[in-house]
C-alpha positions as a Python dict, from the first residue, in 0.01 Angstrom:
ca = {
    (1, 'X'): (0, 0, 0),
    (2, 'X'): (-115, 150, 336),
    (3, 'X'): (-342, 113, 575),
    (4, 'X'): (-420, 348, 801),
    (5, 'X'): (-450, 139, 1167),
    (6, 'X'): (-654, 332, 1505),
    (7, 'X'): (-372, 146, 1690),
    (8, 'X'): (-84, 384, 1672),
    (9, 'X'): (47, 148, 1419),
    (10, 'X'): (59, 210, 1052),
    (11, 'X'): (83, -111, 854),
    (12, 'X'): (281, -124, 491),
    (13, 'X'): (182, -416, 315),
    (14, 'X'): (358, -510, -35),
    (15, 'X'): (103, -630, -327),
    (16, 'X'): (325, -959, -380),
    (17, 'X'): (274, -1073, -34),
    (18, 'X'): (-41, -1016, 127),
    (19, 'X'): (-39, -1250, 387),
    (20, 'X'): (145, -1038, 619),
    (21, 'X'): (280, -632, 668),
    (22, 'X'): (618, -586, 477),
    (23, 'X'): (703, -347, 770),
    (24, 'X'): (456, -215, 1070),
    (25, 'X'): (520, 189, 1168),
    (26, 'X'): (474, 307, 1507),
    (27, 'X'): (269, 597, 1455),
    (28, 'X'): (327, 911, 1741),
    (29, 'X'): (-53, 1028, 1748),
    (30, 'X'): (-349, 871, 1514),
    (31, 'X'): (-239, 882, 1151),
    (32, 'X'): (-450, 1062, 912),
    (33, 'X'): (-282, 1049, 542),
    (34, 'X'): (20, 861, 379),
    (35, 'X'): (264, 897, 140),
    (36, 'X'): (567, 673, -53),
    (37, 'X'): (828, 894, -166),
    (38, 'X'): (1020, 855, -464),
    (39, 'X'): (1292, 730, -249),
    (40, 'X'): (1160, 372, -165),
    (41, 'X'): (1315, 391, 132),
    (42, 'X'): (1091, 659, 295),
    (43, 'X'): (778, 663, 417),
    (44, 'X'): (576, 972, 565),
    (45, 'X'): (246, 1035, 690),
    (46, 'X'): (-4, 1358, 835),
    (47, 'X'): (-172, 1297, 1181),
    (48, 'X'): (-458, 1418, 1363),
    (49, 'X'): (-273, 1625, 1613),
    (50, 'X'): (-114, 1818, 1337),
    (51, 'X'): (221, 1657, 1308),
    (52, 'X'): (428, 1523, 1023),
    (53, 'X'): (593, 1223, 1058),
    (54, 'X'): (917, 1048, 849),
    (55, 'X'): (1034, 682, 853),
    (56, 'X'): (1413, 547, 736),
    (57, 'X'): (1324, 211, 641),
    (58, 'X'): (1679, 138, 588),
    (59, 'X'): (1737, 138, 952),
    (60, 'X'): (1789, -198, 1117),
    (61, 'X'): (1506, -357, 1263),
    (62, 'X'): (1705, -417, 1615),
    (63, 'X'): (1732, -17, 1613),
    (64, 'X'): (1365, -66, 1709),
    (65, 'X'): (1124, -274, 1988),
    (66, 'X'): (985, -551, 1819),
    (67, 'X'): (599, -632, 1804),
    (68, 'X'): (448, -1060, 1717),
    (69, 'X'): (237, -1075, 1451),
    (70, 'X'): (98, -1363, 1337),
    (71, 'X'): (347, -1595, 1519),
    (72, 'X'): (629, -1445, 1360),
    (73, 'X'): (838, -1097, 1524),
    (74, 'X'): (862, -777, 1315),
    (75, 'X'): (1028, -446, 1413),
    (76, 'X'): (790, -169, 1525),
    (77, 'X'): (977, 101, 1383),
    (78, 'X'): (920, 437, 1563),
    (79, 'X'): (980, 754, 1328),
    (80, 'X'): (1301, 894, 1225),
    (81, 'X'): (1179, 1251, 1238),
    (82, 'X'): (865, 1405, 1413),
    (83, 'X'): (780, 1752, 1399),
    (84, 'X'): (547, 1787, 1694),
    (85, 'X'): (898, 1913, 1886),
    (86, 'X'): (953, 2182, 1609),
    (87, 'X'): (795, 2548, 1627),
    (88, 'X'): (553, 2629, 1323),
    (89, 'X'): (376, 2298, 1323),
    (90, 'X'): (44, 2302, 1198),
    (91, 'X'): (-216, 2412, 1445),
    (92, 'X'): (-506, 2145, 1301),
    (93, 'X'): (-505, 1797, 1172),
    (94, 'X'): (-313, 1743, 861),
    (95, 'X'): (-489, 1613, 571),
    (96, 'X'): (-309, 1604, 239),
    (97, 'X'): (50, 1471, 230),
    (98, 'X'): (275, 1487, -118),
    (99, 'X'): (549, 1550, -269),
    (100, 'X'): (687, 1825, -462),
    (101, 'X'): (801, 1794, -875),
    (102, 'X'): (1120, 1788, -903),
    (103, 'X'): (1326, 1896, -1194),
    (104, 'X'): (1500, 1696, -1399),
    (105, 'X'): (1835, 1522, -1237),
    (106, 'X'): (1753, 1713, -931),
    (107, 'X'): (1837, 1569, -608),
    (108, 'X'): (1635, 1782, -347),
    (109, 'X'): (1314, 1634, -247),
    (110, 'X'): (1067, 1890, -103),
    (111, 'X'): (718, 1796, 35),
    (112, 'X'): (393, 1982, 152),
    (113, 'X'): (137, 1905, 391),
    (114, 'X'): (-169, 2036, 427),
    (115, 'X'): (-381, 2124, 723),
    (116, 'X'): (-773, 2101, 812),
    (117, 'X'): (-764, 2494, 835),
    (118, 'X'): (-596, 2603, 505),
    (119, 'X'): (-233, 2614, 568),
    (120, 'X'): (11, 2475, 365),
    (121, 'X'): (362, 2366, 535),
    (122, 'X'): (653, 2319, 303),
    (123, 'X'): (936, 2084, 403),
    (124, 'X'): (1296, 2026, 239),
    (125, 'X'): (1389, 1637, 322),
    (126, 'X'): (1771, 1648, 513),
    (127, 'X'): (1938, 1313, 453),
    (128, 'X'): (2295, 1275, 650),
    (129, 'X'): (2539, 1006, 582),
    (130, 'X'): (2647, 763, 822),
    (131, 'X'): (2938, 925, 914),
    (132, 'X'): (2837, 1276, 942),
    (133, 'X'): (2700, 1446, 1265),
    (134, 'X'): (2367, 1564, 1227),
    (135, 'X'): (2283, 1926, 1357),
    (136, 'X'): (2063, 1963, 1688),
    (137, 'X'): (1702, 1876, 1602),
    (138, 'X'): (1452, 1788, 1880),
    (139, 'X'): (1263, 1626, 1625),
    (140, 'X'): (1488, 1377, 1512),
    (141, 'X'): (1564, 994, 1641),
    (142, 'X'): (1897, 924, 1774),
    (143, 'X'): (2078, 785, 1555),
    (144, 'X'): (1819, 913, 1241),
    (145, 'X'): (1988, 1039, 927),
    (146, 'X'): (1667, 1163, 808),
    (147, 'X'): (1446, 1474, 899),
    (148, 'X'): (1250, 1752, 756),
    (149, 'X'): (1314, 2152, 766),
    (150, 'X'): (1036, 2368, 758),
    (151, 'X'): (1119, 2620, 448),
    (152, 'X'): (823, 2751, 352),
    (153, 'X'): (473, 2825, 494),
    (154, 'X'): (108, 2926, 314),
    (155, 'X'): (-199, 3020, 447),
    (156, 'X'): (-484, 2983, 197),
    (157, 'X'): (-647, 3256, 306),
    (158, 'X'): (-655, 3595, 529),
    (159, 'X'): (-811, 3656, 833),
    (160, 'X'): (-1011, 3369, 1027),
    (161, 'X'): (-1317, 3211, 1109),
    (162, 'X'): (-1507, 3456, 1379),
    (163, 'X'): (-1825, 3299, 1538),
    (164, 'X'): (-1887, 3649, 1706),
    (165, 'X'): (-1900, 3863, 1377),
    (166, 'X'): (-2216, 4069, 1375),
    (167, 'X'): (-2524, 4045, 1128),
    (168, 'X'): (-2354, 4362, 953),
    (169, 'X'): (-1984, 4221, 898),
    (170, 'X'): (-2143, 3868, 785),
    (171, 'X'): (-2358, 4072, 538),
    (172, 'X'): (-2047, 4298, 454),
    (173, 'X'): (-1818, 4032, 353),
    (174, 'X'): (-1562, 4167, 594),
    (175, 'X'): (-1598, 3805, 792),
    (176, 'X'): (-1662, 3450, 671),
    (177, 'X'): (-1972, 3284, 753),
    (178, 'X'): (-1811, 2934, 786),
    (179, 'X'): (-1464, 2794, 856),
    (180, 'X'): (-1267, 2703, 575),
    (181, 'X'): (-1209, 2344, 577),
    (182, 'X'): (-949, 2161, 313),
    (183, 'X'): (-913, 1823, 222),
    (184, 'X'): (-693, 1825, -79),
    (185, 'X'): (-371, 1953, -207),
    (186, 'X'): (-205, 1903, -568),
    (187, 'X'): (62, 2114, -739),
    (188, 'X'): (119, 2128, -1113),
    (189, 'X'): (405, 1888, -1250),
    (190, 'X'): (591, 2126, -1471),
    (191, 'X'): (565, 2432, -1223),
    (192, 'X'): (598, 2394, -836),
    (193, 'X'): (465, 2712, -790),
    (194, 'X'): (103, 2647, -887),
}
């Protein structure tokens, strides 16, 4: 379970063991949505500056600055990827995170994201192993084996919002009268494409 903290902290808490957070995210921005991937080991969430944000929680909590919570220390575990360092972030806050369907036996995890304004990023999830070098990404943590790469991008509609449209192009149809504004995203289970 998550909760989403106005701290720069998001909190994971495990339904066993309420008394304290399993693990405590530092959060690069105010967090706006969550997700759990398939892959227990992930975690992701949308902020309000438009970014999308992955955590390895396999990494070892002395990787990361430590933070005392009720009496006791827990690791304050900064992302493993962000994309507010890559180009064709989204330009609003994000409000929908999920994950793609896979098919069957298939190993590639793909997610979306979904901005305020109506555009729907599409990210493939890169995992490295330990050994391996991982290409340049300003996005990434050292020492991160995870990140995301864009592959896909769709706006939800054409043309924009245009608070100086005339009486005739609002009556026309040829400009909206209000800004689009989404909330929620879902794809079909069977087919990723709808």
């Amino acid at each position: 379970i998550y909760t989403l903290s106005l701290h720069d902290a998001l909190p994971i808490w495990r339904l066993q063991q309420t008394e304290a957070p399993w693990q405590l995210l530092r959060c690069i921005g105010l967090p706006s949505c969550c997700l759990s991937l398939r892959r227990s080991h992930l975690a992701l969430c949308g902020t309000h500056e438009g970014g999308v944000q992955l955590w390895d929680l396999r990494e070892p909590a002395s990787q990361h600055v430590s933070a005392e919570v009720d009496g006791a220390q827990a690791a304050l575990r900064a992302p493993s990827f962000c994309s507010d360092a890559s180009t064709g972030n989204h330009t609003s806050p994000v409000v929908a995170v999920t994950e793609l369907p896979s098919s069957a036996g298939e190993e590639e995890v793909s997610v979306a994201s979904l901005e305020l304004h109506g555009t729907v990023l599409i990210w493939l999830l890169i995992e490295t192993r330990e050994h391996e070098a991982a290409a340049t990404d300003y996005g990434q943590a050292v020492g991160g084996r995870v990140r995301l790469l864009p592959s896909g991008h769709v706006p939800l509609r054409a043309g924009g919002y245009d608070a100086n449209a005339t009486g005739e192009e609002k009556r026309s149809g040829s400009k909206e009268l209000l800004p689009l504004r989404t909330l929620c995203l879902g794809f079909s289970p069977k087919e990723v494409s709808r």
